[in-house]
Coordinates of C-alpha atoms in Angstrom, one line a residue:
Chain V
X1 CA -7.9 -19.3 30.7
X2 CA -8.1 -15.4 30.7
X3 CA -7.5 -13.6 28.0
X4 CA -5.8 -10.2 27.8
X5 CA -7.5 -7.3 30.3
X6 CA -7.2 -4.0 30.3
X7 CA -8.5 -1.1 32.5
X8 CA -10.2 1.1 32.7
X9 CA -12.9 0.6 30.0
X10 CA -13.6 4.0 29.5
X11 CA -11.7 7.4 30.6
X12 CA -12.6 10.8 30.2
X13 CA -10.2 13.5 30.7
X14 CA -9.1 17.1 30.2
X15 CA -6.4 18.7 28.0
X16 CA -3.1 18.9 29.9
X17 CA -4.0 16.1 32.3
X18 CA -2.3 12.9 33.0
X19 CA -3.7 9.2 32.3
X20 CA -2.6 5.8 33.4
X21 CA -3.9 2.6 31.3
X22 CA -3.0 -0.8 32.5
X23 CA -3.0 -4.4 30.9
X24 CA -2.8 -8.0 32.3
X25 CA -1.4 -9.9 29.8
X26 CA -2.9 -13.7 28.4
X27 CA -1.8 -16.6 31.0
X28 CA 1.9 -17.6 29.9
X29 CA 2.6 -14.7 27.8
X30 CA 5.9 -12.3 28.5
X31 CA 5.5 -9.3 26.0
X32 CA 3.3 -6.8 25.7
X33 CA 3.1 -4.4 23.2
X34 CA 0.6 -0.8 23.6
X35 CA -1.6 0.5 20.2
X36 CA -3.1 3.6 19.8
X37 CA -6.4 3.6 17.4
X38 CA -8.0 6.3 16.4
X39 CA -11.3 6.4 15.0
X40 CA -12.1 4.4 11.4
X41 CA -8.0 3.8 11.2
X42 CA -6.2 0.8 11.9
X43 CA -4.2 0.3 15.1
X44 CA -0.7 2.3 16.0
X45 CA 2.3 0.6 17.1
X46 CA 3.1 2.9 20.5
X47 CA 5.7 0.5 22.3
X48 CA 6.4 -2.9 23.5
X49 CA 8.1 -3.9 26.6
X50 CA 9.7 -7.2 27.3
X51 CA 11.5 -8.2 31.0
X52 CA 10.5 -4.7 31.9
X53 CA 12.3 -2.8 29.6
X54 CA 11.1 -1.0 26.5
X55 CA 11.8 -3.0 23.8
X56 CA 10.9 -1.1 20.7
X57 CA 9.1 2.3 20.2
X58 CA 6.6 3.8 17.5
X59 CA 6.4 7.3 16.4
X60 CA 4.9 8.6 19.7
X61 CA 6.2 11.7 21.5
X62 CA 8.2 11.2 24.8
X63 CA 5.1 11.9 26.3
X64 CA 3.5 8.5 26.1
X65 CA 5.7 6.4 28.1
X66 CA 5.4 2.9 29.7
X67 CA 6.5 0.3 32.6
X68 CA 6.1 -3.8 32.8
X69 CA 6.2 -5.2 36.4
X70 CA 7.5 -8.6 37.4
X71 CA 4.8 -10.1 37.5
X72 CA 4.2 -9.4 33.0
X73 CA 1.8 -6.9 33.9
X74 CA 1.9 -3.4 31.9
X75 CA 1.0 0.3 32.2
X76 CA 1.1 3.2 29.8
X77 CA 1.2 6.7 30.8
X78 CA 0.1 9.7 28.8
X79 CA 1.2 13.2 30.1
X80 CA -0.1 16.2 28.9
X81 CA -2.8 15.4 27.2
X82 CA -3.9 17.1 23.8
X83 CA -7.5 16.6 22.1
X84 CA -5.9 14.5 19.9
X85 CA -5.1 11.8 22.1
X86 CA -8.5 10.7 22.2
X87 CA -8.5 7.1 21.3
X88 CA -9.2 3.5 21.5
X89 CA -5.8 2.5 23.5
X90 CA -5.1 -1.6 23.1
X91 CA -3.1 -4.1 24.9
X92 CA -1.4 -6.8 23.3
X93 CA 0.4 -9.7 24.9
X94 CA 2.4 -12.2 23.3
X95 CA 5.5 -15.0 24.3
X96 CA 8.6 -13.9 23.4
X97 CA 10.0 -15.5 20.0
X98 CA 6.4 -16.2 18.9
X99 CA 4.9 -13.2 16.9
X100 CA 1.4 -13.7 17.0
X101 CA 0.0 -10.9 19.1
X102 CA -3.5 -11.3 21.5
X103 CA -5.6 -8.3 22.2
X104 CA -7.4 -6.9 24.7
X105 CA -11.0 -5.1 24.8
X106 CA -9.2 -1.9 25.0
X107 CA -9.6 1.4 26.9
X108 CA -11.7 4.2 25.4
X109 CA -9.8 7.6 26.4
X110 CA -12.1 10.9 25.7
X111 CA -10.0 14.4 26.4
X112 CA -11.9 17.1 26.7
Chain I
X1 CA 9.0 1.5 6.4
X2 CA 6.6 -1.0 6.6
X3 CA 2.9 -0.1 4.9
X4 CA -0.2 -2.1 4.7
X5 CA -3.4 -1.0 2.0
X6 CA -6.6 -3.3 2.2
X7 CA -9.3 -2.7 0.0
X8 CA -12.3 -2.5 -0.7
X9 CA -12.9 0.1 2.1
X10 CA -16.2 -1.2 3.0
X11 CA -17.8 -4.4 1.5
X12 CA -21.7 -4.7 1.8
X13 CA -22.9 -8.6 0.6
X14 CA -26.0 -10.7 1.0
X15 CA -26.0 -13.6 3.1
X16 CA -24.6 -16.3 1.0
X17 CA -22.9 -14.2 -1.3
X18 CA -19.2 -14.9 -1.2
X19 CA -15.9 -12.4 -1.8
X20 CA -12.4 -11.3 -1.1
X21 CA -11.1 -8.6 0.8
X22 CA -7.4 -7.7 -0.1
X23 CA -4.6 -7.0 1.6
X24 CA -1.8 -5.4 -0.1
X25 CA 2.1 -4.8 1.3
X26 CA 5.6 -3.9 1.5
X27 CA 7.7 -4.9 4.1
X28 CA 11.4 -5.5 4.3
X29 CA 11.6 -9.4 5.6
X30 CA 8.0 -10.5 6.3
X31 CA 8.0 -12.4 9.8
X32 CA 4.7 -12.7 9.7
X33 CA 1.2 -11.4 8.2
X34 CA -2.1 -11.5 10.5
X35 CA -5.6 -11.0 10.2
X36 CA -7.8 -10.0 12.7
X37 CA -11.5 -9.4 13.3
X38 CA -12.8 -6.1 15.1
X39 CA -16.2 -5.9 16.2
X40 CA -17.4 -2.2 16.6
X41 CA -15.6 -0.7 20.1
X42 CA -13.9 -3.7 20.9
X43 CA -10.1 -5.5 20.7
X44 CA -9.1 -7.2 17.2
X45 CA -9.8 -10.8 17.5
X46 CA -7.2 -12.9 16.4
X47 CA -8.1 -15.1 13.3
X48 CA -4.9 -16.3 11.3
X49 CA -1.2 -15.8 11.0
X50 CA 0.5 -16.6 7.7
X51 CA 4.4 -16.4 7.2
X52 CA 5.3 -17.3 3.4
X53 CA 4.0 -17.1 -0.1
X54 CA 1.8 -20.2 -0.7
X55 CA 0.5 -21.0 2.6
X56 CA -3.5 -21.0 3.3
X57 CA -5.2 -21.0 6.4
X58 CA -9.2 -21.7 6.9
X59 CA -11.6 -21.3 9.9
X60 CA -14.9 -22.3 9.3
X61 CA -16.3 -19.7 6.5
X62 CA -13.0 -18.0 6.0
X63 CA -10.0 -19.2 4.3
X64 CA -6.9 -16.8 4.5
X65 CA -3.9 -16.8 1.7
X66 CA -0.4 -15.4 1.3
X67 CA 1.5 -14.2 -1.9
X68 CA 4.7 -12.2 -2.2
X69 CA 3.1 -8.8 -1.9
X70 CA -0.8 -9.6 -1.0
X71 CA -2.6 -11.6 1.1
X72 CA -6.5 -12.7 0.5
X73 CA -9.6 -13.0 3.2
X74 CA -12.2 -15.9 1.1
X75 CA -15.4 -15.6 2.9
X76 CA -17.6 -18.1 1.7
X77 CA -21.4 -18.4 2.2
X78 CA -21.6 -15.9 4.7
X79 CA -23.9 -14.6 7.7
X80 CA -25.1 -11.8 9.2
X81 CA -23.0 -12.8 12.4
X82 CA -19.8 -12.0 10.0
X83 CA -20.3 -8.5 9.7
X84 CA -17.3 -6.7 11.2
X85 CA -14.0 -4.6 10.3
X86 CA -11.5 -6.8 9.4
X87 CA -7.8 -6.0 9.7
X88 CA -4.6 -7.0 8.2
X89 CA -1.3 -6.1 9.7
X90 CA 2.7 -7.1 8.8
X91 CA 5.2 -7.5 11.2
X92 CA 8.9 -7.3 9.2
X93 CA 12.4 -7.9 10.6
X94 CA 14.1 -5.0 9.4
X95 CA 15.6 -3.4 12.0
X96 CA 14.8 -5.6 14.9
X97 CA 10.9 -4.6 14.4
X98 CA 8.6 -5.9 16.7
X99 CA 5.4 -3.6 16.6
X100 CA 2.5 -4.8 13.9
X101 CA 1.8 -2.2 10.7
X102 CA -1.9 -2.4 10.4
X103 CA -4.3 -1.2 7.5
X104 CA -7.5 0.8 7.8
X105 CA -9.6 -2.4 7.4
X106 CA -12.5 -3.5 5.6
X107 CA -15.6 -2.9 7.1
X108 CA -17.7 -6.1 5.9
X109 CA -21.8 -6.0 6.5
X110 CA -23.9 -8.9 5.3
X111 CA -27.2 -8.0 5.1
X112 CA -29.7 -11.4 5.5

């Protein structure tokens, strides 16, 4: 049974640049919910999507912004990108009504 | 708003030598507290969810608990193979909330 996966593993990128992450979610899972962590600090809550809408959102500029296929499958975009967007970006998938939340092995984004 | 504080910071034992790492929070209607394990890198692995005060939950060395404002990670007698950040996060149902509020972790090394 696979887990959660996400891709790429590692990015590297240059300030004002675009970015697309995805995520596959865990077999039988619906929701998928996008963290932002930054080094030594906890995870950030970006968004969540659910029947591919955006469910709820974080404290994250417009900038960041997401889409969920049929098919559960996720993708977060990051335009313009500033130095400070330079993170460890995590998937999490979960079934909808059940709030336990799986991660992924996350994508390291470096913006130079 | 939702906050999570786990202390100590960072936690250094010998093998064998058992302790707690707290978790401390605020939260308006707790739907659920989780702890999760995050080797250096790589995604939080899930380890326990816990929704109300009293309830305990063990996995091999570690037993997780729940009060009204705190939850506690028991790790007893443990190995070197245990060293790792471990997280705590809330997620609350005030305002239809969905995303998890994390803490900074405790970064746990057991020396042998």
């Amino acid at each position: 049974d696979a887990g959660v996966t996400q891709s790429p593993t590692h990015l590297i990128k240059t300030r004002g640049q675009q970015v697309t992450l995805r995520c596959s979610p865990k077999s039988g899972h619906d929701t998928v919910s996008w963290y932002q962590q930054a080094l030594g600090q906890g995870p950030q809550f970006i968004f969540q999507y659910y029947e591919e809408e955006e469910r709820q959102r974080g404290n994250f500029p417009d900038r960041f912004s997401g889409h969920q296929f049929p098919n559960y499958s996720s993708e977060l975009n990051v335009n313009a990108l500033l130095l400070g967007d330079s993170a460890l970006y995590l998937c999490a998938s979960s079934s909808s009504g059940v709030e336990t939340q799986y991660f992924g092995p996350g994508t390291r984004l470096l913006v130079l | 708003e939702d906050q999570v504080t786990q202390s100590p910071e960072a936690l250094r034992l010998q093998e064998g030598e058992s302790s707690s790492l707290n978790c401390s929070y605020t939260v308006s209607g707790l739907r659920g507290l989780f702890w999760y394990r995050q080797d250096p890198g790589k995604g939080p692995e899930f380890l326990f969810t816990l929704y109300s005060a009293g309830e305990e939950k063990e996995k091999e060395r570690l037993k997780a608990t729940l009060t009204k404002k705190e939850s506690f990670l028991h790790i007893t007698a443990p190995k070197p193979e245990d060293s790792a950040t471990y997280l705590c996060a809330v997620q609350g149902s005030g305002g239809g909330a969905d995303g998890l509020t994390f803490g900074k972790g405790t970064h746990l090394i057991i020396q042998p």
